[in-house]
Amino acid sequence: ADEKIAMPVGVTLDRFIKRNQEAFPFATGELSQLLRDIALAAKIVNREINKAGLADITGEIGTSNIQGESQQKLDVIAHIRFMRALRNGGEVAGIVSEEEDSILFTGNDDAKYVVAIDPLDGSSNIDVNVSIGTIFSIYRRKSEIGTRVTESDFLQGGDAQVAAGYVLYGSSTVLVYTTGCGVNGFTYEASLGEFFLSYPTITMPEDGTIYSLNDGNLHDFPPQVLTYIDKCRRRRYSARYIGSLVGDFHRNLLKGGIYFYPPTVKTPNGKLRLLYECFPLSFIIEQAGGLATDGRQRLLGVPIRSLHQRSPLCIGSKKMVEEVEQVPSMIR
Ligand code: AHG
Ligand code: MN
Ligand code: MN
Ligand code: MN
């Protein structure tokens, strides 16, 4: 049942999930409960983030993750909060997180789903009060119910996602997700502890005048990117890059625009991770009418062979991504 159920702005996330659930007779409610568990964790992380600067939760924790990044305290706090909510919710059999090298087994071996997550995206912005986010991606497991999940449950490929979404902890806290029937956004009202539908059926503008990339890497960029951003400059487009993928993505989704993270000398395969950054945001953007590539092919079709595999990413309004594709490949 792919029809998009029109719902009034202001309906709660719970009510929205319930009505969507009723539209899928075969669904038995586990995915709905999983989405609720994610929303709960988002509320808890939101509360922690709002204390940054007061409670001793900013700065580095002194450890580093498999990415070779020094972990921020809030990276780990967000990671723990999402792990706990997903384990206790009972609907998730295993989790892959940016902050953990290998699969986290929840003990719910009878659960149907696995989740890949970037618990806190834009960590470099935590201590300076710039918007940060969480990105998540959900797959139905392939391995037998009752057994422990395996790596192949997470390596099914971008098109196998059953749901994907993000939370943006910004001037307001919004949760945006898709289950393959369009994209909807919800705004959190902390005094009521509820998310309310605020962006029903998000459709991305086909074109835009905003481009996002880290200009500091200019001398590393492949010719294709240089050619395109030169056109943006000649057209007097706006350069907007905040260093939090979720923040740049959400603005471009609503207003139209394009975000690049091309290969650089430091990150020859791009910096962003397929499983919990590129795939989920590419699922969302295609559902909203935009496009995503790795500079050569449709991003959701990029073969994934390892849990923390990186990929170049070009993601945004349809016409903008198509124009970039007309010049030779972004991959060296
Ligand atoms: P994370 O904080 O989850 O590691 O992700 C950071 C990513 C992304 O959010 C952001 O757009 C990009 O890194 C910024 O990278 P540069 O500072 O290299 O531009
Ligand atoms: Mn990181
Ligand atoms: Mn990230
Ligand atoms: Mn992160």
Short mmCIF file of C-alpha atoms and ligand atoms in Angstrom, two decimals:
data_model
loop_
_atom_site.label_atom_id
_atom_site.label_comp_id
_atom_site.label_asym_id
_atom_site.label_seq_id
_atom_site.Cartn_x
_atom_site.Cartn_y
_atom_site.Cartn_z
CA ALA A 1 0.00 0.00 0.00
CA ASP A 2 2.08 2.90 -1.23
CA GLU A 3 -0.50 5.63 -0.92
CA LYS A 4 0.66 8.49 1.21
CA ILE A 5 -1.81 9.02 4.00
CA ALA A 6 -2.55 12.72 4.19
CA MET A 7 -2.51 13.74 7.84
CA PRO A 8 -3.09 17.10 9.47
CA VAL A 9 -0.08 19.08 10.65
CA GLY A 10 0.07 18.75 14.42
CA VAL A 11 -0.76 15.06 14.63
CA THR A 12 1.67 13.38 17.03
CA LEU A 13 4.37 11.00 15.78
CA ASP A 14 2.68 8.19 17.68
CA ARG A 15 -0.66 8.83 15.96
CA PHE A 16 1.09 9.18 12.59
CA ILE A 17 2.91 5.87 13.01
CA LYS A 18 -0.28 4.16 14.15
CA ARG A 19 -2.30 5.37 11.14
CA ASN A 20 0.51 4.41 8.77
CA GLN A 21 0.66 1.04 10.47
CA GLU A 22 -3.06 0.49 9.87
CA ALA A 23 -2.43 1.08 6.17
CA PHE A 24 -0.16 -1.98 6.14
CA PRO A 25 -2.34 -4.95 7.15
CA PHE A 26 0.60 -7.35 6.87
CA ALA A 27 2.70 -5.27 9.25
CA THR A 28 2.62 -6.63 12.78
CA GLY A 29 3.84 -3.50 14.50
CA GLU A 30 7.51 -4.20 15.18
CA LEU A 31 8.78 -1.48 12.84
CA SER A 32 6.31 0.97 14.36
CA GLN A 33 7.61 0.14 17.82
CA LEU A 34 11.21 0.45 16.58
CA LEU A 35 10.50 3.96 15.30
CA ARG A 36 9.00 4.85 18.68
CA ASP A 37 12.14 3.56 20.42
CA ILE A 38 14.28 5.77 18.18
CA ALA A 39 12.10 8.78 18.97
CA LEU A 40 12.47 8.05 22.70
CA ALA A 41 16.26 7.94 22.43
CA ALA A 42 16.17 11.18 20.42
CA LYS A 43 14.26 12.88 23.25
CA ILE A 44 16.83 11.69 25.79
CA VAL A 45 19.81 12.75 23.66
CA ASN A 46 18.13 16.09 22.99
CA ARG A 47 17.92 16.67 26.74
CA GLU A 48 21.62 15.76 27.18
CA ILE A 49 22.69 18.05 24.34
CA ASN A 50 20.76 20.96 25.81
CA LYS A 51 22.93 20.62 28.93
CA ALA A 52 26.22 20.84 26.95
CA GLY A 53 28.36 23.51 28.54
CA LEU A 54 26.62 23.10 31.90
CA ALA A 55 27.17 19.42 32.64
CA ASP A 56 30.67 18.10 32.05
CA ILE A 57 29.76 16.54 28.70
CA THR A 58 31.71 18.60 26.20
CA GLY A 59 35.20 18.01 24.92
CA GLU A 60 37.07 14.83 24.11
CA ILE A 61 36.71 11.67 26.09
CA GLY A 62 40.33 10.64 25.44
CA THR A 63 39.50 7.60 23.26
CA SER A 64 39.25 7.27 19.49
CA ASN A 65 36.94 5.25 17.26
CA ILE A 66 37.64 2.95 14.32
CA GLN A 67 37.48 6.03 12.10
CA GLY A 68 40.61 7.33 13.82
CA GLU A 69 38.61 10.25 15.21
CA SER A 70 38.97 11.31 18.83
CA GLN A 71 35.57 10.67 20.38
CA GLN A 72 33.70 13.56 21.93
CA LYS A 73 31.92 12.90 25.22
CA LEU A 74 28.57 13.52 23.55
CA ASP A 75 29.44 11.07 20.75
CA VAL A 76 29.66 8.35 23.35
CA ILE A 77 26.71 9.58 25.42
CA ALA A 78 24.47 9.59 22.32
CA HIS A 79 25.81 6.17 21.33
CA ILE A 80 25.00 4.69 24.76
CA ARG A 81 21.52 6.24 24.85
CA PHE A 82 20.55 4.86 21.44
CA MET A 83 22.04 1.43 22.21
CA ARG A 84 20.08 1.25 25.48
CA ALA A 85 16.76 2.38 23.91
CA LEU A 86 17.10 -0.05 21.00
CA ARG A 87 18.15 -2.97 23.21
CA ASN A 88 15.38 -2.37 25.76
CA GLY A 89 12.78 -1.80 23.02
CA GLY A 90 13.26 -5.41 21.97
CA GLU A 91 12.71 -4.88 18.21
CA VAL A 92 16.40 -4.77 17.17
CA ALA A 93 18.61 -7.85 16.94
CA GLY A 94 21.89 -6.03 16.23
CA ILE A 95 23.36 -2.55 15.78
CA VAL A 96 26.32 -1.07 13.89
CA SER A 97 27.36 2.33 15.21
CA GLU A 98 29.99 4.78 14.01
CA GLU A 99 31.35 4.68 17.56
CA GLU A 100 31.87 0.89 17.77
CA ASP A 101 34.21 -1.20 15.59
CA SER A 102 32.00 -4.27 15.32
CA ILE A 103 28.35 -5.35 15.56
CA LEU A 104 26.63 -4.78 18.90
CA PHE A 105 24.44 -7.80 19.74
CA THR A 106 21.38 -6.69 21.68
CA GLY A 107 20.43 -10.17 22.88
CA ASN A 108 17.08 -9.81 21.06
CA ASP A 109 17.85 -12.69 18.69
CA ASP A 110 14.13 -13.13 17.91
CA ALA A 111 13.87 -9.55 16.64
CA LYS A 112 13.34 -8.92 12.92
CA TYR A 113 15.40 -5.76 12.40
CA VAL A 114 18.96 -4.42 12.49
CA VAL A 115 19.91 -0.74 12.79
CA ALA A 116 22.95 1.19 11.54
CA ILE A 117 23.48 4.51 13.28
CA ASP A 118 25.61 7.63 13.41
CA PRO A 119 24.69 8.56 16.99
CA LEU A 120 26.04 12.06 16.74
CA ASP A 121 26.79 13.67 13.39
CA GLY A 122 28.80 16.90 13.28
CA SER A 123 30.77 16.19 16.45
CA SER A 124 33.19 19.04 15.76
CA ASN A 125 30.25 21.39 16.36
CA ILE A 126 29.18 20.12 19.79
CA ASP A 127 31.32 22.51 21.84
CA VAL A 128 30.41 25.58 19.80
CA ASN A 129 26.64 25.20 19.87
CA VAL A 130 26.16 24.61 16.14
CA SER A 131 23.42 22.16 15.08
CA ILE A 132 24.29 18.44 15.26
CA GLY A 133 22.30 15.34 14.43
CA THR A 134 21.72 11.59 14.53
CA ILE A 135 21.33 9.46 11.37
CA PHE A 136 19.77 5.98 11.36
CA SER A 137 19.04 3.21 8.85
CA ILE A 138 16.89 0.09 9.35
CA TYR A 139 17.09 -3.30 7.56
CA ARG A 140 15.01 -6.43 7.95
CA ARG A 141 17.52 -9.14 8.92
CA LYS A 142 18.27 -11.89 6.39
CA SER A 143 19.72 -14.33 8.88
CA GLU A 144 17.44 -16.81 10.65
CA ILE A 145 15.27 -15.46 13.48
CA GLY A 146 16.54 -16.83 16.80
CA THR A 147 20.20 -16.76 15.75
CA ARG A 148 22.70 -13.97 16.31
CA VAL A 149 22.80 -11.47 13.44
CA THR A 150 25.78 -11.53 11.09
CA GLU A 151 27.70 -8.93 9.09
CA SER A 152 25.71 -9.83 5.97
CA ASP A 153 22.55 -8.52 7.69
CA PHE A 154 24.16 -5.06 7.48
CA LEU A 155 25.69 -5.45 4.01
CA GLN A 156 22.44 -5.92 2.06
CA GLY A 157 22.92 -2.68 0.13
CA GLY A 158 21.25 0.72 0.14
CA ASP A 159 18.11 -0.39 -1.69
CA ALA A 160 17.36 -3.00 0.99
CA GLN A 161 16.67 -0.38 3.68
CA VAL A 162 13.13 -0.59 5.10
CA ALA A 163 13.38 2.81 6.82
CA ALA A 164 15.85 5.67 7.29
CA GLY A 165 15.83 8.97 9.10
CA TYR A 166 17.66 11.61 11.03
CA VAL A 167 17.23 13.85 14.04
CA LEU A 168 18.49 17.44 13.82
CA TYR A 169 19.20 19.03 17.21
CA GLY A 170 18.99 22.61 16.01
CA SER A 171 17.10 25.78 16.87
CA SER A 172 14.27 23.26 17.11
CA THR A 173 14.68 19.48 17.26
CA VAL A 174 13.20 17.72 14.24
CA LEU A 175 12.87 14.03 13.35
CA VAL A 176 12.62 13.28 9.61
CA TYR A 177 12.12 9.74 8.28
CA THR A 178 10.85 7.58 5.46
CA THR A 179 9.62 3.99 5.29
CA GLY A 180 9.52 4.13 1.49
CA CYS A 181 6.18 5.99 1.23
CA GLY A 182 7.42 9.58 1.18
CA VAL A 183 9.27 11.70 3.73
CA ASN A 184 7.70 13.34 6.79
CA GLY A 185 9.16 15.65 9.44
CA PHE A 186 8.18 16.10 13.07
CA THR A 187 9.11 18.87 15.49
CA TYR A 188 9.73 18.14 19.17
CA GLU A 189 7.75 20.06 21.80
CA ALA A 190 9.88 19.43 24.92
CA SER A 191 7.27 20.72 27.38
CA LEU A 192 4.89 18.00 26.18
CA GLY A 193 7.56 15.41 25.38
CA GLU A 194 5.99 14.85 21.96
CA PHE A 195 7.02 15.07 18.30
CA PHE A 196 4.31 16.74 16.15
CA LEU A 197 3.96 16.46 12.37
CA SER A 198 5.37 19.74 11.02
CA TYR A 199 6.66 18.89 7.51
CA PRO A 200 4.09 16.54 5.89
CA THR A 201 5.18 14.78 2.66
CA ILE A 202 8.45 16.68 2.11
CA THR A 203 9.19 17.26 -1.58
CA MET A 204 12.65 18.64 -2.42
CA PRO A 205 12.80 21.61 -4.83
CA GLU A 206 13.97 20.25 -8.23
CA ASP A 207 16.61 22.95 -8.46
CA GLY A 208 18.44 25.19 -6.02
CA THR A 209 20.99 27.96 -5.53
CA ILE A 210 22.85 26.63 -2.47
CA TYR A 211 26.02 24.51 -2.65
CA SER A 212 27.69 22.89 0.34
CA LEU A 213 31.28 21.59 0.52
CA ASN A 214 34.44 22.18 2.53
CA ASP A 215 36.23 24.82 0.43
CA GLY A 216 39.42 24.07 2.41
CA ASN A 217 39.79 20.89 0.34
CA LEU A 218 39.51 22.80 -2.96
CA HIS A 219 42.98 21.77 -4.19
CA ASP A 220 42.08 18.10 -3.70
CA PHE A 221 38.83 18.22 -5.64
CA PRO A 222 38.44 16.27 -8.89
CA PRO A 223 37.91 18.36 -12.08
CA GLN A 224 34.19 17.48 -12.17
CA VAL A 225 33.59 19.23 -8.85
CA LEU A 226 35.78 22.21 -9.70
CA THR A 227 33.91 22.69 -12.99
CA TYR A 228 30.54 22.57 -11.27
CA ILE A 229 31.30 24.87 -8.34
CA ASP A 230 32.85 27.37 -10.78
CA LYS A 231 29.41 27.47 -12.47
CA CYS A 232 27.78 28.01 -9.04
CA ARG A 233 30.08 30.96 -8.39
CA ARG A 234 29.43 32.53 -11.79
CA ARG A 235 25.70 32.25 -11.09
CA ARG A 236 26.25 33.90 -7.68
CA TYR A 237 24.81 30.90 -5.81
CA SER A 238 25.14 30.82 -1.99
CA ALA A 239 27.86 28.71 -0.35
CA ARG A 240 26.49 27.21 2.87
CA TYR A 241 28.53 24.60 4.82
CA ILE A 242 28.16 24.14 8.58
CA GLY A 243 30.26 21.01 9.09
CA SER A 244 27.26 18.94 10.21
CA LEU A 245 26.02 16.81 7.34
CA VAL A 246 22.54 16.58 8.88
CA GLY A 247 22.27 20.36 9.16
CA ASP A 248 23.44 20.99 5.60
CA PHE A 249 21.26 18.15 4.31
CA HIS A 250 18.07 19.33 6.05
CA ARG A 251 18.44 22.93 4.81
CA ASN A 252 19.09 21.75 1.24
CA LEU A 253 16.16 19.28 1.44
CA LEU A 254 13.73 22.08 2.34
CA LYS A 255 15.17 24.92 0.22
CA GLY A 256 16.91 23.10 -2.62
CA GLY A 257 20.67 22.71 -2.90
CA ILE A 258 23.56 20.28 -3.28
CA TYR A 259 26.10 18.86 -0.80
CA PHE A 260 29.44 17.34 -1.79
CA TYR A 261 32.00 15.36 0.11
CA PRO A 262 34.38 14.41 -2.75
CA PRO A 263 37.53 12.29 -2.47
CA THR A 264 40.42 14.23 -0.89
CA VAL A 265 44.12 13.39 -0.40
CA LYS A 266 43.32 12.69 3.28
CA THR A 267 40.20 10.66 2.47
CA PRO A 268 40.70 9.15 -1.02
CA ASN A 269 37.37 7.30 -0.77
CA GLY A 270 35.56 10.31 0.65
CA LYS A 271 34.99 10.84 4.38
CA LEU A 272 31.39 9.83 4.85
CA ARG A 273 30.37 6.28 5.72
CA LEU A 274 28.01 4.37 3.44
CA LEU A 275 26.10 2.41 6.05
CA TYR A 276 24.98 5.13 8.45
CA GLU A 277 25.44 8.40 6.56
CA CYS A 278 25.29 8.02 2.74
CA PHE A 279 22.71 5.22 2.41
CA PRO A 280 20.06 6.59 4.81
CA LEU A 281 20.27 10.16 3.49
CA SER A 282 20.21 8.90 -0.10
CA PHE A 283 17.06 6.84 0.64
CA ILE A 284 15.42 9.96 2.09
CA ILE A 285 16.44 12.26 -0.73
CA GLU A 286 15.20 9.90 -3.46
CA GLN A 287 11.90 9.59 -1.60
CA ALA A 288 11.70 13.41 -1.61
CA GLY A 289 12.49 13.66 -5.36
CA GLY A 290 16.23 14.44 -5.14
CA LEU A 291 19.28 12.43 -6.25
CA ALA A 292 22.44 11.02 -4.68
CA THR A 293 25.57 9.64 -6.35
CA ASP A 294 29.14 8.77 -5.41
CA GLY A 295 30.22 10.96 -8.31
CA ARG A 296 29.96 8.07 -10.74
CA GLN A 297 26.85 5.99 -9.94
CA ARG A 298 23.58 6.14 -8.00
CA LEU A 299 24.63 6.09 -4.36
CA LEU A 300 22.07 3.51 -3.21
CA GLY A 301 23.56 1.09 -5.73
CA VAL A 302 27.16 1.41 -4.48
CA PRO A 303 28.30 -2.10 -3.45
CA ILE A 304 29.02 -2.26 0.30
CA ARG A 305 31.65 -4.73 1.48
CA SER A 306 32.54 -3.55 4.99
CA LEU A 307 30.66 -2.00 7.90
CA HIS A 308 32.55 1.32 8.02
CA GLN A 309 33.22 1.65 4.30
CA ARG A 310 33.54 5.25 3.11
CA SER A 311 32.24 6.75 -0.13
CA PRO A 312 32.36 10.06 -1.96
CA LEU A 313 28.92 11.69 -1.81
CA CYS A 314 27.11 14.14 -4.07
CA ILE A 315 23.52 14.62 -2.86
CA GLY A 316 20.84 17.20 -3.58
CA SER A 317 18.24 18.65 -5.92
CA LYS A 318 17.62 16.56 -9.03
CA LYS A 319 18.62 19.20 -11.60
CA MET A 320 21.80 20.14 -9.68
CA VAL A 321 23.06 16.56 -9.31
CA GLU A 322 22.22 15.84 -12.97
CA GLU A 323 24.24 18.86 -14.05
CA VAL A 324 27.28 17.64 -12.05
CA GLU A 325 26.97 14.21 -13.63
CA GLN A 326 27.31 15.71 -17.10
CA VAL A 327 31.02 16.36 -16.51
CA PRO A 328 33.54 13.48 -16.20
CA SER A 329 33.54 11.36 -13.04
CA MET A 330 34.18 12.79 -9.57
CA ILE A 331 36.20 9.68 -8.70
CA ARG A 332 39.89 10.16 -9.53
P1 AHG B 1 30.70 12.83 12.31
O1 AHG B 1 30.69 14.01 13.22
O2 AHG B 1 29.51 11.90 12.51
O3 AHG B 1 32.02 12.12 12.29
O4 AHG B 1 30.45 13.38 10.83
C1 AHG B 1 31.07 14.53 10.45
C2 AHG B 1 30.95 14.67 8.95
C3 AHG B 1 29.72 15.44 8.52
O5 AHG B 1 28.78 15.63 9.53
C4 AHG B 1 30.25 16.77 8.09
O6 AHG B 1 29.56 17.31 6.99
C5 AHG B 1 31.66 16.44 7.70
O7 AHG B 1 32.06 15.37 8.53
C6 AHG B 1 32.57 17.61 7.95
O8 AHG B 1 33.85 17.15 7.53
P2 AHG B 1 35.01 18.24 7.29
O9 AHG B 1 35.21 18.90 8.63
O10 AHG B 1 36.18 17.41 6.82
O11 AHG B 1 34.50 19.17 6.22
MN MN B 2 32.70 10.96 13.84
MN MN B 3 28.47 11.74 10.72
MN MN B 4 29.15 10.75 14.21
#
